[in-house]
mmCIF file of C-alpha atoms (C1' of nucleotides) in Angstrom:
data_model
loop_
_atom_site.group_PDB
_atom_site.id
_atom_site.type_symbol
_atom_site.label_atom_id
_atom_site.label_comp_id
_atom_site.label_asym_id
_atom_site.label_seq_id
_atom_site.Cartn_x
_atom_site.Cartn_y
_atom_site.Cartn_z
ATOM 1 C CA MET A 1 0.014 0.007 -0.004
ATOM 2 C CA PRO A 2 2.671 2.402 0.776
ATOM 3 C CA GLU A 3 4.930 4.396 -1.416
ATOM 4 C CA LEU A 4 7.394 7.048 -0.323
ATOM 5 C CA PRO A 5 4.858 9.583 1.056
ATOM 6 C CA GLU A 6 2.966 6.950 3.044
ATOM 7 C CA VAL A 7 6.126 5.351 4.420
ATOM 8 C CA GLN A 8 7.566 8.756 5.374
ATOM 9 C CA THR A 9 4.287 9.655 7.143
ATOM 10 C CA VAL A 10 4.422 6.401 9.088
ATOM 11 C CA VAL A 11 7.999 7.146 10.090
ATOM 12 C CA ASN A 12 7.183 10.715 11.146
ATOM 13 C CA SER A 13 4.206 9.625 13.240
ATOM 14 C CA LEU A 14 5.995 6.631 14.786
ATOM 15 C CA ARG A 15 9.296 8.311 15.616
ATOM 16 C CA PRO A 16 8.196 10.203 18.754
ATOM 17 C CA HIS A 17 6.810 6.972 20.216
ATOM 18 C CA VAL A 18 9.960 4.918 19.701
ATOM 19 C CA LEU A 19 12.920 7.236 19.859
ATOM 20 C CA ASP A 20 15.184 6.496 22.827
ATOM 21 C CA GLN A 21 12.850 3.755 23.994
ATOM 22 C CA ARG A 22 14.236 0.459 25.197
ATOM 23 C CA ILE A 23 12.653 -2.710 23.700
ATOM 24 C CA ALA A 24 11.329 -4.604 26.732
ATOM 25 C CA SER A 25 10.003 -7.628 24.944
ATOM 26 C CA VAL A 26 9.110 -9.040 21.575
ATOM 27 C CA GLU A 27 6.005 -10.979 20.641
ATOM 28 C CA LEU A 28 6.508 -12.641 17.303
ATOM 29 C CA ARG A 29 3.319 -14.360 16.293
ATOM 30 C CA ARG A 30 4.449 -15.431 12.855
ATOM 31 C CA ALA A 31 8.121 -16.253 12.556
ATOM 32 C CA ASP A 32 7.995 -16.446 8.789
ATOM 33 C CA ILE A 33 7.700 -12.687 8.346
ATOM 34 C CA VAL A 34 11.331 -12.297 9.509
ATOM 35 C CA SER A 35 14.190 -12.433 7.020
ATOM 36 C CA PRO A 36 16.650 -13.948 6.721
ATOM 37 C CA VAL A 37 15.059 -17.153 7.956
ATOM 38 C CA GLY A 38 16.652 -18.428 11.082
ATOM 39 C CA ILE A 39 17.538 -15.081 12.631
ATOM 40 C CA ASP A 40 16.487 -14.835 16.280
ATOM 41 C CA LEU A 41 14.986 -11.328 16.246
ATOM 42 C CA ALA A 42 14.190 -11.291 19.987
ATOM 43 C CA LEU A 43 17.711 -12.286 20.878
ATOM 44 C CA GLN A 44 19.078 -9.442 18.744
ATOM 45 C CA ILE A 45 16.813 -6.607 19.891
ATOM 46 C CA VAL A 46 15.410 -7.184 23.380
ATOM 47 C CA GLY A 47 17.127 -4.872 25.836
ATOM 48 C CA ARG A 48 18.368 -2.549 23.093
ATOM 49 C CA ARG A 49 17.368 1.031 22.776
ATOM 50 C CA ILE A 50 16.046 2.534 19.500
ATOM 51 C CA VAL A 51 18.302 5.470 18.690
ATOM 52 C CA GLU A 52 17.082 6.363 15.189
ATOM 53 C CA LEU A 53 14.117 5.771 12.920
ATOM 54 C CA HIS A 54 14.291 6.762 9.284
ATOM 55 C CA ARG A 55 12.957 5.988 5.847
ATOM 56 C CA ARG A 56 15.058 4.741 2.937
ATOM 57 C CA ALA A 57 12.979 4.138 -0.203
ATOM 58 C CA LYS A 58 9.985 2.215 1.141
ATOM 59 C CA ARG A 59 11.961 0.747 4.032
ATOM 60 C CA ILE A 60 11.424 1.781 7.656
ATOM 61 C CA VAL A 61 14.858 1.477 9.242
ATOM 62 C CA PHE A 62 15.339 1.029 13.008
ATOM 63 C CA THR A 63 18.797 1.706 14.395
ATOM 64 C CA LEU A 64 19.646 0.249 17.803
ATOM 65 C CA ASP A 65 22.075 1.490 20.427
ATOM 66 C CA ASP A 66 24.602 -1.180 19.501
ATOM 67 C CA GLY A 67 24.688 0.126 15.926
ATOM 68 C CA GLN A 68 22.765 -2.860 14.521
ATOM 69 C CA ARG A 69 19.755 -2.252 12.325
ATOM 70 C CA PHE A 70 16.683 -3.838 10.817
ATOM 71 C CA TYR A 71 13.953 -2.577 8.579
ATOM 72 C CA ILE A 72 10.256 -3.175 8.122
ATOM 73 C CA HIS A 73 8.752 -3.156 4.645
ATOM 74 C CA LEU A 74 4.982 -2.729 4.540
ATOM 75 C CA GLY A 75 4.465 -4.567 1.282
ATOM 76 C CA MET A 76 0.994 -3.924 -0.009
ATOM 77 C CA THR A 77 -1.215 -4.054 3.111
ATOM 78 C CA GLY A 78 1.251 -3.631 5.993
ATOM 79 C CA ARG A 79 0.609 -1.258 8.874
ATOM 80 C CA LEU A 80 2.840 -0.121 11.683
ATOM 81 C CA SER A 81 1.200 1.367 14.738
ATOM 82 C CA ALA A 82 2.032 2.705 18.154
ATOM 83 C CA SER A 83 -0.645 1.199 20.399
ATOM 84 C CA ALA A 84 -1.367 0.953 24.082
ATOM 85 C CA ALA A 85 -0.409 -2.537 25.186
ATOM 86 C CA ALA A 86 -3.888 -3.091 26.625
ATOM 87 C CA LEU A 87 -5.554 -2.646 23.235
ATOM 88 C CA PRO A 88 -6.690 -5.935 21.709
ATOM 89 C CA MET A 89 -4.517 -7.217 18.898
ATOM 90 C CA ALA A 90 -5.953 -6.706 15.461
ATOM 91 C CA LYS A 91 -6.239 -9.661 13.150
ATOM 92 C CA HIS A 92 -3.006 -10.374 11.222
ATOM 93 C CA THR A 93 -0.799 -8.813 13.854
ATOM 94 C CA HIS A 94 2.473 -10.610 13.284
ATOM 95 C CA LEU A 95 4.868 -8.726 15.542
ATOM 96 C CA ALA A 96 4.579 -6.548 18.647
ATOM 97 C CA LEU A 97 7.503 -4.779 20.245
ATOM 98 C CA ARG A 98 6.782 -3.746 23.822
ATOM 99 C CA LEU A 99 8.642 -0.580 24.729
ATOM 100 C CA ALA A 100 9.742 0.583 28.128
ATOM 101 C CA SER A 101 7.041 3.244 27.985
ATOM 102 C CA GLY A 102 4.388 0.551 27.902
ATOM 103 C CA MET A 103 3.464 1.300 24.271
ATOM 104 C CA GLN A 104 3.702 -1.370 21.656
ATOM 105 C CA VAL A 105 4.863 -1.077 18.068
ATOM 106 C CA ARG A 106 2.674 -3.465 16.114
ATOM 107 C CA PHE A 107 3.133 -4.785 12.598
ATOM 108 C CA VAL A 108 -0.126 -5.896 10.974
ATOM 109 C CA ASP A 109 -0.166 -7.234 7.434
ATOM 110 C CA ALA A 110 -3.055 -9.254 5.997
ATOM 111 C CA ARG A 111 -1.387 -10.240 2.749
ATOM 112 C CA ARG A 112 2.060 -10.713 4.242
ATOM 113 C CA PHE A 113 3.918 -9.231 1.324
ATOM 114 C CA GLY A 114 5.749 -7.118 3.858
ATOM 115 C CA GLY A 115 8.107 -8.239 6.576
ATOM 116 C CA VAL A 116 10.932 -7.589 8.993
ATOM 117 C CA PHE A 117 14.415 -7.654 7.518
ATOM 118 C CA TRP A 118 17.419 -7.970 9.782
ATOM 119 C CA LEU A 119 20.375 -5.884 8.567
ATOM 120 C CA GLY A 120 22.885 -6.145 11.413
ATOM 121 C CA GLU A 121 25.770 -4.020 10.219
ATOM 122 C CA GLN A 122 24.744 -4.072 6.554
ATOM 123 C CA SER A 123 23.664 -1.032 4.649
ATOM 124 C CA GLU A 124 19.967 -0.415 4.031
ATOM 125 C CA ASP A 125 20.793 0.742 0.510
ATOM 126 C CA GLU A 126 21.180 -2.632 -1.131
ATOM 127 C CA GLY A 127 19.324 -2.836 -4.434
ATOM 128 C CA LEU A 128 18.137 0.763 -4.228
ATOM 129 C CA GLY A 129 18.642 3.682 -6.547
ATOM 130 C CA PRO A 130 18.708 7.337 -5.453
ATOM 131 C CA GLU A 131 15.989 9.039 -3.442
ATOM 132 C CA PRO A 132 13.683 11.076 -5.670
ATOM 133 C CA LEU A 133 13.387 14.141 -3.461
ATOM 134 C CA ASN A 134 16.298 16.474 -4.236
ATOM 135 C CA LEU A 135 17.426 14.253 -7.059
ATOM 136 C CA PRO A 136 19.289 16.368 -9.627
ATOM 137 C CA TRP A 137 17.724 15.923 -13.039
ATOM 138 C CA PRO A 138 20.982 15.127 -14.880
ATOM 139 C CA THR A 139 21.340 12.115 -12.584
ATOM 140 C CA LEU A 140 17.861 10.980 -13.528
ATOM 141 C CA ALA A 141 18.690 11.588 -17.210
ATOM 142 C CA GLN A 142 21.840 9.521 -16.924
ATOM 143 C CA ARG A 143 19.979 6.640 -15.287
ATOM 144 C CA LEU A 144 17.049 6.678 -17.703
ATOM 145 C CA GLY A 145 19.506 6.903 -20.588
ATOM 146 C CA HIS A 146 20.849 3.410 -19.748
ATOM 147 C CA THR A 147 17.624 1.533 -20.338
ATOM 148 C CA ARG A 148 15.451 0.837 -23.337
ATOM 149 C CA ARG A 149 12.409 0.093 -21.178
ATOM 150 C CA CYS A 150 9.307 2.238 -21.127
ATOM 151 C CA LEU A 151 9.069 5.062 -18.665
ATOM 152 C CA LYS A 152 6.450 3.471 -16.440
ATOM 153 C CA SER A 153 8.493 0.351 -16.035
ATOM 154 C CA ALA A 154 11.756 2.259 -15.456
ATOM 155 C CA LEU A 155 10.251 4.502 -12.776
ATOM 156 C CA LEU A 156 8.782 1.525 -10.892
ATOM 157 C CA ASP A 157 12.246 -0.022 -10.763
ATOM 158 C CA GLN A 158 13.534 0.605 -7.228
ATOM 159 C CA ALA A 159 17.093 0.081 -8.405
ATOM 160 C CA LEU A 160 16.754 2.917 -10.910
ATOM 161 C CA ILE A 161 14.944 5.396 -8.617
ATOM 162 C CA ALA A 162 13.731 4.423 -5.145
ATOM 163 C CA GLY A 163 10.429 5.076 -3.472
ATOM 164 C CA LEU A 164 7.924 5.441 -6.301
ATOM 165 C CA GLY A 165 5.065 3.007 -6.831
ATOM 166 C CA ASN A 166 2.053 2.652 -9.027
ATOM 167 C CA ILE A 167 0.211 5.741 -7.799
ATOM 168 C CA TYR A 168 2.986 8.287 -7.873
ATOM 169 C CA VAL A 169 4.486 7.109 -11.164
ATOM 170 C CA ASP A 170 1.132 7.636 -12.866
ATOM 171 C CA GLU A 171 0.609 10.998 -11.184
ATOM 172 C CA ALA A 172 4.126 12.223 -12.013
ATOM 173 C CA LEU A 173 3.829 11.131 -15.657
ATOM 174 C CA PHE A 174 0.545 13.018 -15.953
ATOM 175 C CA GLU A 175 2.042 16.078 -14.309
ATOM 176 C CA SER A 176 4.908 16.104 -16.748
ATOM 177 C CA GLY A 177 2.780 15.292 -19.793
ATOM 178 C CA LEU A 178 4.705 12.154 -20.645
ATOM 179 C CA HIS A 179 3.191 8.938 -22.016
ATOM 180 C CA PRO A 180 3.921 5.872 -19.831
ATOM 181 C CA LEU A 181 5.041 3.846 -22.874
ATOM 182 C CA ARG A 182 7.636 6.374 -24.045
ATOM 183 C CA ARG A 183 11.081 4.785 -24.127
ATOM 184 C CA ALA A 184 13.132 5.913 -21.118
ATOM 185 C CA ASP A 185 16.269 6.543 -23.149
ATOM 186 C CA ARG A 186 14.523 8.642 -25.751
ATOM 187 C CA LEU A 187 13.494 11.632 -23.664
ATOM 188 C CA ALA A 188 14.817 15.045 -24.521
ATOM 189 C CA PRO A 189 16.788 16.635 -21.667
ATOM 190 C CA ALA A 190 13.977 19.166 -21.169
ATOM 191 C CA GLU A 191 11.529 16.294 -20.740
ATOM 192 C CA VAL A 192 13.649 14.609 -18.074
ATOM 193 C CA GLN A 193 13.940 17.913 -16.326
ATOM 194 C CA ARG A 194 10.169 18.290 -16.367
ATOM 195 C CA LEU A 195 9.717 14.710 -15.161
ATOM 196 C CA CYS A 196 12.158 15.208 -12.324
ATOM 197 C CA THR A 197 10.345 18.349 -11.199
ATOM 198 C CA SER A 198 6.980 16.632 -11.452
ATOM 199 C CA ILE A 199 8.099 13.641 -9.386
ATOM 200 C CA ARG A 200 9.367 15.976 -6.673
ATOM 201 C CA GLN A 201 6.203 18.086 -6.761
ATOM 202 C CA VAL A 202 3.822 15.137 -6.646
ATOM 203 C CA LEU A 203 5.695 13.562 -3.739
ATOM 204 C CA ARG A 204 5.884 16.843 -1.808
ATOM 205 C CA ARG A 205 2.178 17.446 -2.277
ATOM 206 C CA ALA A 206 1.367 13.894 -1.213
ATOM 207 C CA LEU A 207 3.560 14.290 1.864
ATOM 208 C CA ALA A 208 1.752 17.497 2.794
ATOM 209 C CA HIS A 209 -1.506 15.509 2.703
ATOM 210 C CA ARG A 210 -0.045 12.576 4.684
ATOM 211 C CA GLY A 211 -0.171 10.199 1.780
ATOM 212 C CA SER A 212 -3.006 8.441 -0.087
ATOM 213 C CA THR A 213 -5.422 6.144 1.718
ATOM 214 C CA LEU A 214 -7.082 3.803 -0.742
ATOM 215 C CA ARG A 215 -7.928 0.938 1.557
ATOM 216 C CA ASP A 216 -5.437 -0.096 4.159
ATOM 217 C CA TYR A 217 -2.965 2.681 4.638
ATOM 218 C CA VAL A 218 -2.957 4.638 7.904
ATOM 219 C CA ASP A 219 -0.139 6.303 9.800
ATOM 220 C CA ALA A 220 1.253 5.000 13.132
ATOM 221 C CA GLU A 221 -1.553 6.680 15.030
ATOM 222 C CA GLY A 222 -4.309 5.319 12.814
ATOM 223 C CA GLY A 223 -4.810 8.517 10.801
ATOM 224 C CA ALA A 224 -5.739 8.276 7.133
ATOM 225 C CA GLY A 225 -4.098 10.278 4.333
ATOM 226 C CA ALA A 226 -6.012 12.666 2.109
ATOM 227 C CA PHE A 227 -3.998 12.820 -1.105
ATOM 228 C CA GLN A 228 -6.242 10.229 -2.813
ATOM 229 C CA LEU A 229 -8.758 13.049 -3.196
ATOM 230 C CA LEU A 230 -6.217 14.919 -5.342
ATOM 231 C CA HIS A 231 -5.228 12.121 -7.694
ATOM 232 C CA ASN A 232 -5.526 13.307 -11.280
ATOM 233 C CA VAL A 233 -5.312 10.003 -13.071
ATOM 234 C CA TYR A 234 -4.568 7.124 -10.722
ATOM 235 C CA GLY A 235 -7.762 5.080 -10.271
ATOM 236 C CA HIS A 236 -9.618 7.415 -12.671
ATOM 237 C CA GLY A 237 -9.796 5.305 -15.810
ATOM 238 C CA GLY A 238 -12.791 6.444 -17.881
ATOM 239 C CA ASP A 239 -13.199 9.741 -16.007
ATOM 240 C CA PRO A 240 -12.633 13.012 -17.828
ATOM 241 C CA CYS A 241 -9.095 14.430 -17.573
ATOM 242 C CA PRO A 242 -9.067 17.269 -15.045
ATOM 243 C CA ARG A 243 -7.027 19.338 -17.522
ATOM 244 C CA CYS A 244 -8.675 18.714 -20.893
ATOM 245 C CA ALA A 245 -11.715 16.475 -20.219
ATOM 246 C CA THR A 246 -10.558 13.712 -22.580
ATOM 247 C CA ALA A 247 -11.422 10.306 -21.144
ATOM 248 C CA ILE A 248 -8.560 8.930 -19.071
ATOM 249 C CA ARG A 249 -7.297 5.646 -20.453
ATOM 250 C CA ARG A 250 -6.441 2.610 -18.391
ATOM 251 C CA ILE A 251 -3.984 0.041 -19.724
ATOM 252 C CA VAL A 252 -2.156 -2.842 -18.077
ATOM 253 C CA LEU A 253 1.627 -2.733 -17.960
ATOM 254 C CA GLN A 254 3.791 -5.185 -16.088
ATOM 255 C CA GLY A 255 0.549 -6.470 -14.626
ATOM 256 C CA ARG A 256 -0.136 -3.113 -13.019
ATOM 257 C CA SER A 257 -2.942 -0.840 -14.120
ATOM 258 C CA THR A 258 -1.693 2.376 -15.595
ATOM 259 C CA CYS A 259 -3.860 5.440 -16.059
ATOM 260 C CA PHE A 260 -3.030 8.415 -18.268
ATOM 261 C CA CYS A 261 -4.612 11.074 -20.428
ATOM 262 C CA PRO A 262 -4.059 10.247 -24.107
ATOM 263 C CA ALA A 263 -4.344 13.931 -25.031
ATOM 264 C CA CYS A 264 -2.123 15.501 -22.358
ATOM 265 C CA GLN A 265 0.393 12.663 -22.507
ATOM 266 C CA PRO A 266 1.028 12.023 -26.212
ATOM 267 C CA ARG A 267 2.743 8.853 -27.322
ATOM 268 C CA ARG A 268 5.234 10.663 -29.488
ATOM 269 C CA ALA A 269 7.427 13.514 -28.388
ATOM 270 C CA GLN A 270 5.890 16.869 -29.154
ATOM 271 C CA ARG A 271 7.643 18.483 -32.102
ATOM 272 C CA ARG A 272 8.838 21.864 -31.140
ATOM 273 C CA PRO A 273 8.738 24.116 -34.222
ATOM 274 C CA ALA A 274 11.680 26.275 -33.285
ATOM 275 C CA ALA A 275 14.049 23.560 -32.135
ATOM 276 C CA GLY A 276 15.137 20.224 -33.502
ATOM 277 C CA PRO A 277 16.614 19.404 -36.865
ATOM 278 C CA ALA A 278 14.729 21.066 -39.705
ATOM 279 C CA ILE A 279 13.299 18.622 -42.244
ATOM 280 C CA SER A 280 11.752 21.008 -44.713
ATOM 281 C CA PRO A 281 13.360 24.272 -45.793
ATOM 282 C CA ALA A 282 15.348 25.323 -42.797
ATOM 283 C CA PRO A 283 14.291 28.572 -41.279
ATOM 284 C CA ALA A 284 17.145 30.939 -40.725
ATOM 285 C CA ARG A 285 19.050 29.632 -37.745
ATOM 286 C CA ARG A 286 20.363 32.009 -35.234
ATOM 287 C CA ARG A 287 23.927 31.605 -34.388
ATOM 288 C "C1'" DG B 1 -17.858 -17.431 -8.309
ATOM 289 C "C1'" DT B 2 -15.138 -13.112 -10.587
ATOM 290 C "C1'" DC B 3 -11.924 -9.352 -10.739
ATOM 291 C "C1'" DC B 4 -8.986 -6.170 -8.557
ATOM 292 C "C1'" DA B 5 -5.565 -4.289 -5.179
ATOM 293 C "C1'" DT B 6 -0.422 1.181 -2.810
ATOM 294 C "C1'" DG B 7 4.896 -4.487 -3.782
ATOM 295 C "C1'" DT B 8 8.632 -7.530 -4.917
ATOM 296 C "C1'" DT B 9 10.779 -11.564 -6.931
ATOM 297 C "C1'" DC B 10 11.240 -15.384 -9.770
ATOM 298 C "C1'" DT B 11 10.463 -17.843 -14.174
ATOM 299 C "C1'" DT B 12 9.386 -18.002 -18.844
ATOM 300 C "C1'" DT B 13 9.397 -16.162 -23.344
ATOM 301 C "C1'" DA B 14 11.059 -13.420 -27.150
ATOM 302 C "C1'" DC C 1 22.419 -9.745 -22.285
ATOM 303 C "C1'" DT C 2 17.811 -7.175 -22.202
ATOM 304 C "C1'" DA C 3 13.238 -6.656 -21.336
ATOM 305 C "C1'" DA C 4 8.452 -7.861 -21.328
ATOM 306 C "C1'" DA C 5 4.926 -10.852 -19.677
ATOM 307 C "C1'" DG C 6 3.177 -13.913 -16.359
ATOM 308 C "C1'" DA C 7 2.935 -16.062 -12.221
ATOM 309 C "C1'" DA C 8 3.674 -16.338 -7.506
ATOM 310 C "C1'" DC C 9 3.171 -14.907 -2.704
ATOM 311 C "C1'" DA C 10 -1.945 -14.347 0.690
ATOM 312 C "C1'" DT C 11 -6.057 -11.944 1.899
ATOM 313 C "C1'" DG C 12 -10.086 -9.277 1.461
ATOM 314 C "C1'" DG C 13 -13.418 -6.101 -0.677
ATOM 315 C "C1'" DA C 14 -16.627 -4.903 -4.382
#
DNA sequence: GTCCATGTTCTTTA
DNA sequence: CTAAAGAACATGGA
């Protein structure tokens, strides 16, 4: 369920509950959500203090006072909450960390696509490309330039750029007026620049609205996001485009539904009359 | 019963 | 080697 804005909102809302707290006990109700298999999570973390909580891509990274780390990935339906220990456990609660304060950090995940990943001393960056906020556009251009895949597929690839998912890729492509099937290595520099700005803008706006709640997502205190009300294309197949009223098209790409406006996001690059190589009688070129 | 779902990874196919 | 497509994981809602 969660992409960068949702994961960041969870981190922000969870941090005050866990920072500097000692982990008093661990209740692991399903051992198979922990990776790598065989790691004794309780042995590693009970008695340790949480000294940092941050987001990297869609990973929620816990740093302990002995320098060891682990992260939680929410997968599609995962939730992390700070709950009073007396509260009854929701269905599909797989892990509860009891803190010295008496609060519990609970990980609930119906579909179990998420999990707890022990890092130890390893970096949390493995397999991840750069963060999209504050990403310089030439870096994005360089990375897109190395692949012949289509834009949608490239932007969903966490190793190429980290943190985007189905919602924000569609929204960013709409914002920048780029067709999801455009080849990643065939964008003009100005188009990459536009795309980079749009990605940043869409994520910032989503963050300001505490993410998008479609079904499962809530922050650590149970609060829903509101950005779903501002989606321009995601989930709006068949609706009129908010910009030009053309019907928004929905196609399936990589098994994921992809929504875009066929008028605002043309399949072929827009020809710019003044620039580009002249085909017919060349107008006088300034030089 | 059917289809769909905010994610990732593996296998198959071209 | 590259990439696209499909399936898989497991559950629930419309």
